[in-house]
């Protein structure tokens, strides 16, 4: 069966009036792994997160978190979870040190625990030099490190990160993910929602959501190998005309330009796809090189949801 489950959901749904935000979600999330949620805006990622940490009661369905049941054990489960929201949620008019001290008090840590853990966090997340700086004067990356330090101050076995890198530069994102893998090595389970394909590829397992439903789930490499589409690359001088020619071709689901080439997704039932594309190009008196290509995670996303990532 593999690793023990940190979270299991059964028939999990959440309705807001006439809107079904999460629809019959079944998940089994292993312990000590990074489990990613990928989906466009409005796909149900944040609503799912809020249900998994007990902040939002499901309309129907059940959730088990770390061997405890929601909503029955919601108060206890909240003490076992670190939650980092998409928007910076600490106090901007407090210093780094004051924010961490306040969070430690909320979490019920003793004076000695707060002192020792804050000292460790300031060093581990490179915040020592900013300890007396107000949060409002920190950069995006510094705020991110402070938010992560605060979420982990009570040493939770489960960490939920809701699009945590949406406001930072690529190097800061890379450093942030290095820190996440350090946590995994210590046994922490991490759930992260993202719309960045390179981040999704870093996850051990990945759930793709669309309109509240789970449309794809598995290891990123497995999803790319088993994509339900044929992937074709077209290289030519007149990409605009090539795109116009191929966009209406039967069986072509999606066309996108990647630098000096076109990337096409075709219905997997299409027979002889390379020959089909070549014939359409020749009929339009155009010239291009056409070949099969390996799928990327964005191809999986588009094939599963029928739309570009937001």
Short mmCIF file of C-alpha atoms in Angstrom, two decimals:
data_model
loop_
_atom_site.label_atom_id
_atom_site.label_comp_id
_atom_site.label_asym_id
_atom_site.label_seq_id
_atom_site.Cartn_x
_atom_site.Cartn_y
_atom_site.Cartn_z
CA UNK A 1 0.00 0.00 0.00
CA UNK A 2 3.04 2.26 0.39
CA UNK A 3 3.51 5.05 2.90
CA UNK A 4 0.96 5.62 5.67
CA UNK A 5 -1.67 8.23 4.90
CA UNK A 6 -1.48 11.63 6.56
CA UNK A 7 -4.84 12.61 5.04
CA UNK A 8 -7.72 10.65 3.54
CA UNK A 9 -10.91 12.13 2.12
CA UNK A 10 -14.08 10.34 1.07
CA UNK A 11 -16.87 11.94 -0.98
CA UNK A 12 -15.64 15.38 0.12
CA UNK A 13 -17.82 18.20 -1.22
CA UNK A 14 -18.45 21.84 -0.41
CA UNK A 15 -21.26 23.96 -1.74
CA UNK A 16 -21.68 27.73 -1.50
CA UNK A 17 -25.32 28.30 -2.39
CA UNK A 18 -25.72 27.15 -5.98
CA UNK A 19 -21.95 26.85 -6.52
CA UNK A 20 -20.37 23.43 -5.99
CA UNK A 21 -16.79 24.48 -5.16
CA UNK A 22 -15.49 20.98 -4.37
CA UNK A 23 -17.21 17.95 -5.85
CA UNK A 24 -16.88 14.40 -4.46
CA UNK A 25 -13.16 14.50 -3.73
CA UNK A 26 -11.38 11.24 -2.87
CA UNK A 27 -7.73 11.61 -1.81
CA UNK A 28 -5.08 9.57 -0.03
CA UNK A 29 -2.06 11.73 0.85
CA UNK A 30 1.04 9.85 2.09
CA UNK A 31 3.05 10.92 5.12
CA UNK A 32 6.43 12.65 4.76
CA UNK A 33 5.90 13.68 1.14
CA UNK A 34 5.14 16.87 -0.73
CA UNK A 35 1.67 16.56 -2.23
CA UNK A 36 0.72 19.22 -4.75
CA UNK A 37 -2.60 20.68 -5.81
CA UNK A 38 -2.53 22.13 -9.32
CA UNK A 39 -5.45 23.91 -10.90
CA UNK A 40 -6.68 27.18 -12.43
CA UNK A 41 -8.26 29.92 -10.34
CA UNK A 42 -11.64 28.74 -9.09
CA UNK A 43 -10.74 25.06 -9.28
CA UNK A 44 -11.34 24.45 -5.56
CA UNK A 45 -7.76 24.39 -4.26
CA UNK A 46 -8.17 26.93 -1.46
CA UNK A 47 -11.59 25.58 -0.44
CA UNK A 48 -10.10 22.10 -0.18
CA UNK A 49 -7.24 23.42 1.96
CA UNK A 50 -9.65 25.16 4.32
CA UNK A 51 -11.63 21.95 4.77
CA UNK A 52 -8.51 19.85 5.36
CA UNK A 53 -7.35 22.07 8.22
CA UNK A 54 -10.78 22.38 9.84
CA UNK A 55 -11.43 26.02 8.96
CA UNK A 56 -14.39 25.12 6.74
CA UNK A 57 -16.96 22.41 7.34
CA UNK A 58 -17.68 20.10 4.37
CA UNK A 59 -21.18 20.04 2.96
CA UNK A 60 -20.85 16.26 2.58
CA UNK A 61 -18.11 13.68 3.00
CA UNK A 62 -15.46 12.74 5.53
CA UNK A 63 -11.87 13.74 6.24
CA UNK A 64 -9.27 11.93 8.35
CA UNK A 65 -6.18 14.00 9.22
CA UNK A 66 -3.26 12.38 11.06
CA UNK A 67 -5.52 9.65 12.37
CA UNK A 68 -8.20 12.07 13.58
CA UNK A 69 -11.60 12.84 12.14
CA UNK A 70 -12.97 16.11 10.83
CA UNK A 71 -15.06 17.94 11.87
CA UNK A 72 -15.25 16.06 15.20
CA UNK A 73 -11.58 16.61 16.13
CA UNK A 74 -11.14 19.99 14.44
CA UNK A 75 -9.72 21.78 17.47
CA UNK A 76 -7.08 19.11 18.10
CA UNK A 77 -6.17 18.88 14.40
CA UNK A 78 -5.54 22.62 14.20
CA UNK A 79 -2.75 22.25 16.77
CA UNK A 80 -1.04 19.69 14.49
CA UNK A 81 -1.11 21.86 11.37
CA UNK A 82 0.95 24.76 10.13
CA UNK A 83 -0.94 26.87 7.58
CA UNK A 84 0.70 29.46 5.33
CA UNK A 85 -1.84 31.45 3.34
CA UNK A 86 -1.38 32.95 -0.12
CA UNK A 87 -1.43 36.49 1.26
CA UNK A 88 0.99 37.52 4.01
CA UNK A 89 -1.13 37.19 7.16
CA UNK A 90 1.20 38.25 9.98
CA UNK A 91 1.21 41.70 11.59
CA UNK A 92 2.95 44.24 9.39
CA UNK A 93 3.37 46.76 12.21
CA UNK A 94 5.20 44.23 14.42
CA UNK A 95 8.85 43.32 14.09
CA UNK A 96 10.02 39.88 13.01
CA UNK A 97 10.76 38.99 16.63
CA UNK A 98 7.44 40.34 17.90
CA UNK A 99 5.50 38.36 15.29
CA UNK A 100 7.22 35.12 16.26
CA UNK A 101 6.75 35.80 19.97
CA UNK A 102 3.05 36.46 19.42
CA UNK A 103 2.59 33.29 17.37
CA UNK A 104 4.42 31.28 20.04
CA UNK A 105 2.04 32.58 22.69
CA UNK A 106 -1.00 31.72 20.56
CA UNK A 107 0.36 28.20 20.12
CA UNK A 108 0.69 27.82 23.90
CA UNK A 109 4.46 27.46 23.96
CA UNK A 110 6.18 28.09 27.29
CA UNK A 111 8.57 31.02 27.68
CA UNK A 112 11.57 28.68 27.36
CA UNK A 113 10.14 26.93 24.29
CA UNK A 114 9.42 30.25 22.62
CA UNK A 115 12.92 31.52 23.32
CA UNK A 116 14.65 28.38 22.01
CA UNK A 117 12.45 27.88 18.97
CA UNK A 118 12.53 31.53 17.92
CA UNK A 119 16.30 31.53 18.21
CA UNK A 120 16.44 28.42 16.00
CA UNK A 121 13.94 29.84 13.49
CA UNK A 122 15.75 33.16 13.12
CA UNK A 123 18.92 31.26 12.21
CA UNK A 124 17.30 28.54 10.09
CA UNK A 125 15.35 31.03 7.96
CA UNK A 126 18.06 33.69 7.78
CA UNK A 127 16.08 36.28 9.74
CA UNK A 128 18.54 37.14 12.50
CA UNK A 129 19.59 40.44 10.94
CA UNK A 130 15.93 41.44 10.52
CA UNK A 131 14.73 40.49 14.01
CA UNK A 132 13.99 44.14 14.94
CA UNK A 133 12.64 45.14 11.52
CA UNK A 134 8.92 45.61 11.05
CA UNK A 135 7.30 43.11 8.72
CA UNK A 136 6.01 45.92 6.49
CA UNK A 137 9.62 46.81 5.64
CA UNK A 138 10.63 43.27 4.62
CA UNK A 139 11.02 42.15 0.99
CA UNK A 140 8.70 39.53 -0.48
CA UNK A 141 11.22 36.76 0.11
CA UNK A 142 11.89 37.87 3.68
CA UNK A 143 8.16 37.95 4.46
CA UNK A 144 7.85 34.49 2.98
CA UNK A 145 10.59 33.14 5.25
CA UNK A 146 8.97 34.83 8.25
CA UNK A 147 5.57 33.33 7.40
CA UNK A 148 7.13 29.86 7.07
CA UNK A 149 9.01 30.24 10.36
CA UNK A 150 5.75 31.27 12.08
CA UNK A 151 3.80 28.35 10.59
CA UNK A 152 6.43 25.90 11.86
CA UNK A 153 7.09 27.40 15.28
CA UNK A 154 4.96 24.78 17.07
CA UNK A 155 6.63 22.02 15.00
CA UNK A 156 3.52 20.64 13.32
CA UNK A 157 3.70 17.27 11.54
CA UNK A 158 1.54 18.66 8.72
CA UNK A 159 2.16 21.88 6.76
CA UNK A 160 -0.32 23.43 4.32
CA UNK A 161 0.96 26.04 1.88
CA UNK A 162 -1.57 27.90 -0.27
CA UNK A 163 0.30 29.29 -3.33
CA UNK A 164 3.21 30.35 -1.09
CA UNK A 165 5.56 31.62 -3.81
CA UNK A 166 3.22 33.77 -5.90
CA UNK A 167 4.99 37.04 -4.95
CA UNK A 168 8.68 36.13 -4.97
CA UNK A 169 11.47 35.89 -7.54
CA UNK A 170 12.71 32.57 -9.05
CA UNK A 171 15.80 32.29 -6.83
CA UNK A 172 13.72 32.83 -3.69
CA UNK A 173 11.29 30.17 -4.92
CA UNK A 174 14.18 27.75 -5.41
CA UNK A 175 15.53 28.44 -1.89
CA UNK A 176 12.04 28.03 -0.47
CA UNK A 177 11.67 24.58 -2.04
CA UNK A 178 15.06 23.54 -0.71
CA UNK A 179 13.73 24.37 2.76
CA UNK A 180 10.61 22.27 2.12
CA UNK A 181 12.65 19.19 1.24
CA UNK A 182 14.62 19.64 4.46
CA UNK A 183 11.31 19.46 6.32
CA UNK A 184 10.32 16.31 4.43
CA UNK A 185 13.59 14.68 5.52
CA UNK A 186 12.52 15.31 9.12
CA UNK A 187 9.16 13.59 8.58
CA UNK A 188 6.86 16.57 7.92
CA UNK A 189 4.02 16.08 5.43
CA UNK A 190 3.51 19.08 3.14
CA UNK A 191 0.52 20.04 1.02
CA UNK A 192 1.13 22.84 -1.45
CA UNK A 193 -1.17 24.48 -3.98
CA UNK A 194 0.46 26.11 -6.98
CA UNK A 195 -0.11 27.20 -10.56
CA UNK A 196 3.60 27.02 -11.44
CA UNK A 197 4.40 23.93 -13.53
CA UNK A 198 8.03 23.75 -12.38
CA UNK A 199 6.86 23.71 -8.75
CA UNK A 200 4.28 21.03 -9.47
CA UNK A 201 7.03 18.84 -10.93
CA UNK A 202 8.89 19.02 -7.61
CA UNK A 203 6.04 17.32 -5.74
CA UNK A 204 6.12 13.62 -4.93
CA UNK A 205 2.49 13.33 -5.98
CA UNK A 206 0.11 15.73 -7.65
CA UNK A 207 -3.64 16.25 -7.82
CA UNK A 208 -5.02 18.30 -10.71
CA UNK A 209 -8.35 19.96 -9.90
CA UNK A 210 -10.78 21.54 -12.31
CA UNK A 211 -14.15 23.07 -11.42
CA UNK A 212 -14.01 21.37 -8.04
CA UNK A 213 -13.34 17.86 -9.33
CA UNK A 214 -10.22 15.71 -9.24
CA UNK A 215 -9.37 15.12 -12.92
CA UNK A 216 -5.89 13.64 -12.59
CA UNK A 217 -3.70 12.27 -9.78
CA UNK A 218 -0.32 10.59 -9.46
CA UNK A 219 3.43 11.11 -9.58
CA UNK A 220 4.39 13.88 -12.05
CA UNK A 221 6.51 11.57 -14.24
CA UNK A 222 3.74 8.98 -14.24
CA UNK A 223 1.19 11.58 -15.31
CA UNK A 224 3.43 12.73 -18.16
CA UNK A 225 4.05 9.17 -19.36
CA UNK A 226 0.36 8.30 -19.28
CA UNK A 227 -1.05 11.51 -20.73
CA UNK A 228 -4.32 11.00 -22.57
CA UNK A 229 -3.19 12.92 -25.64
CA UNK A 230 -0.68 12.82 -28.49
CA UNK A 231 2.02 15.49 -28.38
CA UNK A 232 3.47 16.88 -31.65
CA UNK A 233 6.11 19.55 -32.27
CA UNK A 234 6.15 21.69 -35.42
CA UNK A 235 9.17 23.81 -36.35
CA UNK A 236 8.98 26.25 -39.24
CA UNK A 237 9.64 29.79 -40.42
CA UNK A 238 6.05 31.04 -40.59
CA UNK A 239 4.58 29.96 -37.26
CA UNK A 240 1.65 32.37 -37.55
CA UNK A 241 0.43 30.78 -40.78
CA UNK A 242 1.16 27.28 -39.46
CA UNK A 243 -0.92 27.97 -36.39
CA UNK A 244 -3.82 29.35 -38.45
CA UNK A 245 -3.69 26.27 -40.67
CA UNK A 246 -3.62 23.72 -37.86
CA UNK A 247 -5.94 25.38 -35.33
CA UNK A 248 -9.10 24.17 -37.10
CA UNK A 249 -7.80 20.72 -37.98
CA UNK A 250 -9.96 17.85 -36.71
CA UNK A 251 -8.35 16.14 -33.73
CA UNK A 252 -6.14 19.07 -32.73
CA UNK A 253 -7.09 20.01 -29.16
CA UNK A 254 -4.57 22.71 -28.41
CA UNK A 255 -1.77 24.69 -30.08
CA UNK A 256 0.74 26.88 -28.30
CA UNK A 257 3.93 28.57 -29.40
CA UNK A 258 7.14 27.78 -27.54
CA UNK A 259 9.83 30.06 -28.91
CA UNK A 260 10.50 29.01 -32.51
CA UNK A 261 8.20 26.00 -32.52
CA UNK A 262 4.57 25.02 -32.10
CA UNK A 263 3.49 22.49 -29.50
CA UNK A 264 0.31 20.60 -30.40
CA UNK A 265 -1.96 18.32 -28.37
CA UNK A 266 -4.07 15.91 -30.40
CA UNK A 267 -6.86 13.51 -29.60
CA UNK A 268 -5.11 10.19 -28.75
CA UNK A 269 -7.55 8.39 -31.07
CA UNK A 270 -6.16 10.30 -34.06
CA UNK A 271 -4.57 7.87 -36.52
CA UNK A 272 -1.14 8.70 -37.99
CA UNK A 273 -0.97 12.13 -36.30
CA UNK A 274 2.42 13.15 -37.74
CA UNK A 275 1.29 12.36 -41.26
CA UNK A 276 -1.98 14.21 -40.68
CA UNK A 277 -0.16 17.37 -39.61
CA UNK A 278 2.34 17.13 -42.47
CA UNK A 279 -0.46 16.73 -45.02
CA UNK A 280 -2.32 19.79 -43.70
CA UNK A 281 0.86 21.86 -43.85
CA UNK A 282 1.61 20.72 -47.39
CA UNK A 283 -1.96 21.47 -48.53
CA UNK A 284 -1.46 25.06 -47.29
CA UNK A 285 1.81 25.35 -49.27
CA UNK A 286 3.78 25.77 -46.04
CA UNK A 287 6.97 24.09 -44.86
CA UNK A 288 7.79 22.72 -41.42
CA UNK A 289 9.45 19.86 -39.57
CA UNK A 290 6.95 17.71 -37.70
CA UNK A 291 7.78 15.10 -35.05
CA UNK A 292 6.42 13.33 -32.00
CA UNK A 293 7.39 14.90 -28.67
CA UNK A 294 7.41 13.94 -25.01
CA UNK A 295 4.66 15.40 -22.84
CA UNK A 296 5.37 18.01 -20.19
CA UNK A 297 3.32 18.66 -17.10
CA UNK A 298 1.60 21.63 -18.76
CA UNK A 299 0.47 19.23 -21.51
CA UNK A 300 -1.03 16.97 -18.83
CA UNK A 301 -2.80 19.96 -17.32
CA UNK A 302 -4.25 21.11 -20.64
CA UNK A 303 -5.31 17.59 -21.65
CA UNK A 304 -7.02 17.05 -18.27
CA UNK A 305 -8.74 20.42 -17.94
CA UNK A 306 -9.07 21.68 -21.50
CA UNK A 307 -7.59 25.09 -20.65
CA UNK A 308 -4.31 26.89 -20.14
CA UNK A 309 -3.01 27.33 -16.57
CA UNK A 310 -3.96 30.66 -14.96
#
